[in-house]
Amino acid sequence: MEHKGKVTKQIFIGFVSIVFLVLSLWFIFPSPDSPDRITYTLTWSALFALPLFFGIHITLFTRFASEDLILGYASSKQLTFNKAYLSNTVEQTIINVLSALTLGMVAPIVFIKLVPIQACIFSVGRLIYYFTYKSKPTNRFVGFVIGYYIAVLSVATSVYWVITGNV
């Protein structure tokens, strides 16, 4: 049962990190000049791809370092880990991009800078997830919470704005 306490603590730290990052990045990102929501939102969508590029490159370098792997004859523990990270990152990226697109379309214009904030937090969360999972799998929850629950919060906020008519 000791692991449940550690996991709960990591989840708490993940949520506190989201709040800290949102508040910090709110003051760093300028308010958008362009009233064009679609252009602004899509401009920031490239940032969501960074964890995917990272996963692709670490998988590529793992294969390149081994003759058996580069020829496709074998697998390794590291390659299996990298592929699992990449697969999970694809799933998380899809969820985050869709939620950010929704947020960008429905947020009051003063809050539209939450889109790049979400992209930054997602990217940071995925990097934390990779390195903590690689070092010790039970340490991955902070990064997972940061990368996943920012999308959940984005969807919840979008639904709130739609229901209340603040679109």
mmCIF file of C-alpha atoms in Angstrom:
data_model
loop_
_atom_site.group_PDB
_atom_site.id
_atom_site.type_symbol
_atom_site.label_atom_id
_atom_site.label_comp_id
_atom_site.label_asym_id
_atom_site.label_seq_id
_atom_site.Cartn_x
_atom_site.Cartn_y
_atom_site.Cartn_z
ATOM 1 C CA MET A 1 0.000 0.000 0.000
ATOM 2 C CA GLU A 2 3.023 2.287 0.232
ATOM 3 C CA HIS A 3 2.913 2.777 -3.536
ATOM 4 C CA LYS A 4 -0.606 4.265 -3.341
ATOM 5 C CA GLY A 5 0.645 7.008 -1.038
ATOM 6 C CA LYS A 6 3.510 7.782 -3.420
ATOM 7 C CA VAL A 7 1.187 7.840 -6.418
ATOM 8 C CA THR A 8 -1.348 10.062 -4.633
ATOM 9 C CA LYS A 9 1.443 12.470 -3.719
ATOM 10 C CA GLN A 10 2.625 12.582 -7.339
ATOM 11 C CA ILE A 11 -0.914 13.223 -8.574
ATOM 12 C CA PHE A 12 -1.257 16.093 -6.098
ATOM 13 C CA ILE A 13 2.097 17.523 -7.205
ATOM 14 C CA GLY A 14 0.942 17.222 -10.831
ATOM 15 C CA PHE A 15 -2.211 19.260 -10.199
ATOM 16 C CA VAL A 16 -0.318 21.882 -8.186
ATOM 17 C CA SER A 17 2.179 22.074 -11.054
ATOM 18 C CA ILE A 18 -0.626 22.713 -13.553
ATOM 19 C CA VAL A 19 -1.938 25.608 -11.459
ATOM 20 C CA PHE A 20 1.569 27.036 -11.028
ATOM 21 C CA LEU A 21 2.372 26.709 -14.736
ATOM 22 C CA VAL A 22 -0.914 28.252 -15.897
ATOM 23 C CA LEU A 23 -0.501 31.223 -13.570
ATOM 24 C CA SER A 24 3.157 31.692 -14.501
ATOM 25 C CA LEU A 25 2.646 31.361 -18.243
ATOM 26 C CA TRP A 26 -0.392 33.665 -18.149
ATOM 27 C CA PHE A 27 1.953 36.559 -17.401
ATOM 28 C CA ILE A 28 4.587 35.457 -19.909
ATOM 29 C CA PHE A 29 2.379 35.076 -22.992
ATOM 30 C CA PRO A 30 1.107 38.304 -24.499
ATOM 31 C CA SER A 31 -2.540 38.698 -25.370
ATOM 32 C CA PRO A 32 -3.066 37.956 -29.064
ATOM 33 C CA ASP A 33 -3.139 40.833 -31.531
ATOM 34 C CA SER A 34 -5.132 38.955 -34.134
ATOM 35 C CA PRO A 35 -8.849 38.501 -33.587
ATOM 36 C CA ASP A 36 -8.708 35.517 -35.971
ATOM 37 C CA ARG A 37 -9.244 32.581 -33.603
ATOM 38 C CA ILE A 38 -8.493 29.878 -36.140
ATOM 39 C CA THR A 39 -5.167 31.349 -37.223
ATOM 40 C CA TYR A 40 -4.088 31.988 -33.640
ATOM 41 C CA THR A 41 -5.069 28.509 -32.449
ATOM 42 C CA LEU A 42 -3.518 26.659 -35.386
ATOM 43 C CA THR A 43 -0.318 28.685 -35.084
ATOM 44 C CA TRP A 44 0.274 27.177 -31.658
ATOM 45 C CA SER A 45 -0.667 23.628 -32.650
ATOM 46 C CA ALA A 46 2.894 22.910 -33.789
ATOM 47 C CA LEU A 47 4.042 23.068 -30.175
ATOM 48 C CA PHE A 48 1.947 19.988 -29.414
ATOM 49 C CA ALA A 49 4.099 18.030 -31.886
ATOM 50 C CA LEU A 50 7.360 18.515 -29.964
ATOM 51 C CA PRO A 51 6.891 15.473 -27.683
ATOM 52 C CA LEU A 52 6.116 13.395 -30.788
ATOM 53 C CA PHE A 53 9.321 14.509 -32.494
ATOM 54 C CA PHE A 54 11.214 13.741 -29.292
ATOM 55 C CA GLY A 55 9.729 10.221 -29.167
ATOM 56 C CA ILE A 56 10.433 9.578 -32.836
ATOM 57 C CA HIS A 57 14.037 10.709 -32.491
ATOM 58 C CA ILE A 58 14.821 8.657 -29.395
ATOM 59 C CA THR A 59 13.354 5.611 -31.139
ATOM 60 C CA LEU A 60 15.385 6.379 -34.258
ATOM 61 C CA PHE A 61 18.616 6.770 -32.277
ATOM 62 C CA THR A 62 17.953 3.545 -30.351
ATOM 63 C CA ARG A 63 17.576 1.647 -33.627
ATOM 64 C CA PHE A 64 20.557 3.365 -35.221
ATOM 65 C CA ALA A 65 22.804 2.352 -32.315
ATOM 66 C CA SER A 66 22.224 -1.375 -32.880
ATOM 67 C CA GLU A 67 22.834 -3.338 -36.068
ATOM 68 C CA ASP A 68 20.153 -5.902 -35.170
ATOM 69 C CA LEU A 69 17.610 -3.184 -34.447
ATOM 70 C CA ILE A 70 18.376 -1.156 -37.555
ATOM 71 C CA LEU A 71 17.954 -4.255 -39.721
ATOM 72 C CA GLY A 72 14.655 -5.030 -38.000
ATOM 73 C CA TYR A 73 15.730 -8.446 -36.718
ATOM 74 C CA ALA A 74 15.357 -7.853 -33.029
ATOM 75 C CA SER A 75 13.885 -5.738 -30.316
ATOM 76 C CA SER A 76 15.253 -4.469 -27.055
ATOM 77 C CA LYS A 77 13.944 -3.319 -23.716
ATOM 78 C CA GLN A 78 14.848 0.288 -24.577
ATOM 79 C CA LEU A 79 13.170 0.110 -27.989
ATOM 80 C CA THR A 80 10.034 -1.395 -26.447
ATOM 81 C CA PHE A 81 9.979 1.402 -23.869
ATOM 82 C CA ASN A 82 10.472 4.090 -26.527
ATOM 83 C CA LYS A 83 7.697 2.635 -28.682
ATOM 84 C CA ALA A 84 5.337 2.530 -25.691
ATOM 85 C CA TYR A 85 6.178 6.157 -24.872
ATOM 86 C CA LEU A 86 5.627 7.163 -28.489
ATOM 87 C CA SER A 87 2.300 5.326 -28.725
ATOM 88 C CA ASN A 88 1.040 6.935 -25.518
ATOM 89 C CA THR A 89 2.283 10.331 -26.684
ATOM 90 C CA VAL A 90 0.336 10.016 -29.942
ATOM 91 C CA GLU A 91 -2.830 9.358 -27.922
ATOM 92 C CA GLN A 92 -2.150 12.263 -25.566
ATOM 93 C CA THR A 93 -1.314 14.599 -28.456
ATOM 94 C CA ILE A 94 -4.597 13.862 -30.215
ATOM 95 C CA ILE A 95 -6.569 14.565 -27.039
ATOM 96 C CA ASN A 96 -4.660 17.777 -26.364
ATOM 97 C CA VAL A 97 -4.838 19.127 -29.916
ATOM 98 C CA LEU A 98 -8.583 18.511 -30.143
ATOM 99 C CA SER A 99 -9.229 20.085 -26.749
ATOM 100 C CA ALA A 100 -7.023 23.083 -27.602
ATOM 101 C CA LEU A 101 -8.821 23.588 -30.924
ATOM 102 C CA THR A 102 -12.129 23.563 -29.081
ATOM 103 C CA LEU A 103 -10.792 25.963 -26.476
ATOM 104 C CA GLY A 104 -9.498 28.290 -29.174
ATOM 105 C CA MET A 105 -12.903 28.417 -30.833
ATOM 106 C CA VAL A 106 -15.048 28.996 -27.731
ATOM 107 C CA ALA A 107 -12.906 30.903 -25.232
ATOM 108 C CA PRO A 108 -13.642 34.586 -24.745
ATOM 109 C CA ILE A 109 -10.899 36.428 -26.644
ATOM 110 C CA VAL A 110 -9.212 37.562 -23.432
ATOM 111 C CA PHE A 111 -8.692 33.888 -22.500
ATOM 112 C CA ILE A 112 -7.556 32.611 -25.898
ATOM 113 C CA LYS A 113 -3.936 32.692 -24.775
ATOM 114 C CA LEU A 114 -4.802 29.576 -22.784
ATOM 115 C CA VAL A 115 -4.165 27.684 -26.050
ATOM 116 C CA PRO A 116 -0.369 28.247 -26.105
ATOM 117 C CA ILE A 117 -0.313 27.806 -22.341
ATOM 118 C CA GLN A 118 -1.924 24.388 -22.771
ATOM 119 C CA ALA A 119 0.589 23.491 -25.492
ATOM 120 C CA CYS A 120 3.552 24.430 -23.286
ATOM 121 C CA ILE A 121 2.203 22.576 -20.270
ATOM 122 C CA PHE A 122 1.498 19.482 -22.357
ATOM 123 C CA SER A 123 5.031 19.472 -23.783
ATOM 124 C CA VAL A 124 6.607 19.913 -20.353
ATOM 125 C CA GLY A 125 4.388 17.181 -18.931
ATOM 126 C CA ARG A 126 5.355 14.688 -21.618
ATOM 127 C CA LEU A 127 9.078 15.328 -21.105
ATOM 128 C CA ILE A 128 8.711 14.892 -17.352
ATOM 129 C CA TYR A 129 6.715 11.720 -18.019
ATOM 130 C CA TYR A 130 9.431 10.264 -20.263
ATOM 131 C CA PHE A 131 12.367 10.889 -17.959
ATOM 132 C CA THR A 132 10.622 9.900 -14.734
ATOM 133 C CA TYR A 133 9.093 6.779 -16.290
ATOM 134 C CA LYS A 134 12.474 5.789 -17.695
ATOM 135 C CA SER A 135 14.203 6.209 -14.341
ATOM 136 C CA LYS A 136 11.488 4.508 -12.273
ATOM 137 C CA PRO A 137 8.021 3.641 -13.626
ATOM 138 C CA THR A 138 6.246 4.494 -10.371
ATOM 139 C CA ASN A 139 7.522 8.082 -10.682
ATOM 140 C CA ARG A 140 5.697 8.836 -13.934
ATOM 141 C CA PHE A 141 2.459 10.190 -12.494
ATOM 142 C CA VAL A 142 3.478 13.845 -12.124
ATOM 143 C CA GLY A 143 4.255 14.046 -15.839
ATOM 144 C CA PHE A 144 1.143 12.097 -16.768
ATOM 145 C CA VAL A 145 -1.124 14.355 -14.709
ATOM 146 C CA ILE A 146 0.453 17.502 -16.160
ATOM 147 C CA GLY A 147 0.200 16.278 -19.764
ATOM 148 C CA TYR A 148 -3.247 14.693 -19.590
ATOM 149 C CA TYR A 149 -5.262 16.747 -17.144
ATOM 150 C CA ILE A 150 -4.437 20.025 -18.852
ATOM 151 C CA ALA A 151 -6.580 18.645 -21.706
ATOM 152 C CA VAL A 152 -9.337 17.626 -19.288
ATOM 153 C CA LEU A 153 -9.326 21.129 -17.804
ATOM 154 C CA SER A 154 -9.382 22.597 -21.303
ATOM 155 C CA VAL A 155 -12.451 20.557 -22.257
ATOM 156 C CA ALA A 156 -14.207 21.359 -18.970
ATOM 157 C CA THR A 157 -13.527 25.068 -19.461
ATOM 158 C CA SER A 158 -14.745 24.939 -23.063
ATOM 159 C CA VAL A 159 -17.951 23.158 -22.068
ATOM 160 C CA TYR A 160 -18.514 25.742 -19.328
ATOM 161 C CA TRP A 161 -18.163 28.609 -21.805
ATOM 162 C CA VAL A 162 -20.530 26.928 -24.267
ATOM 163 C CA ILE A 163 -23.178 26.177 -21.612
ATOM 164 C CA THR A 164 -23.037 29.646 -20.068
ATOM 165 C CA GLY A 165 -23.132 31.313 -23.469
ATOM 166 C CA ASN A 166 -19.822 33.110 -22.985
ATOM 167 C CA VAL A 167 -18.696 32.124 -26.465
#
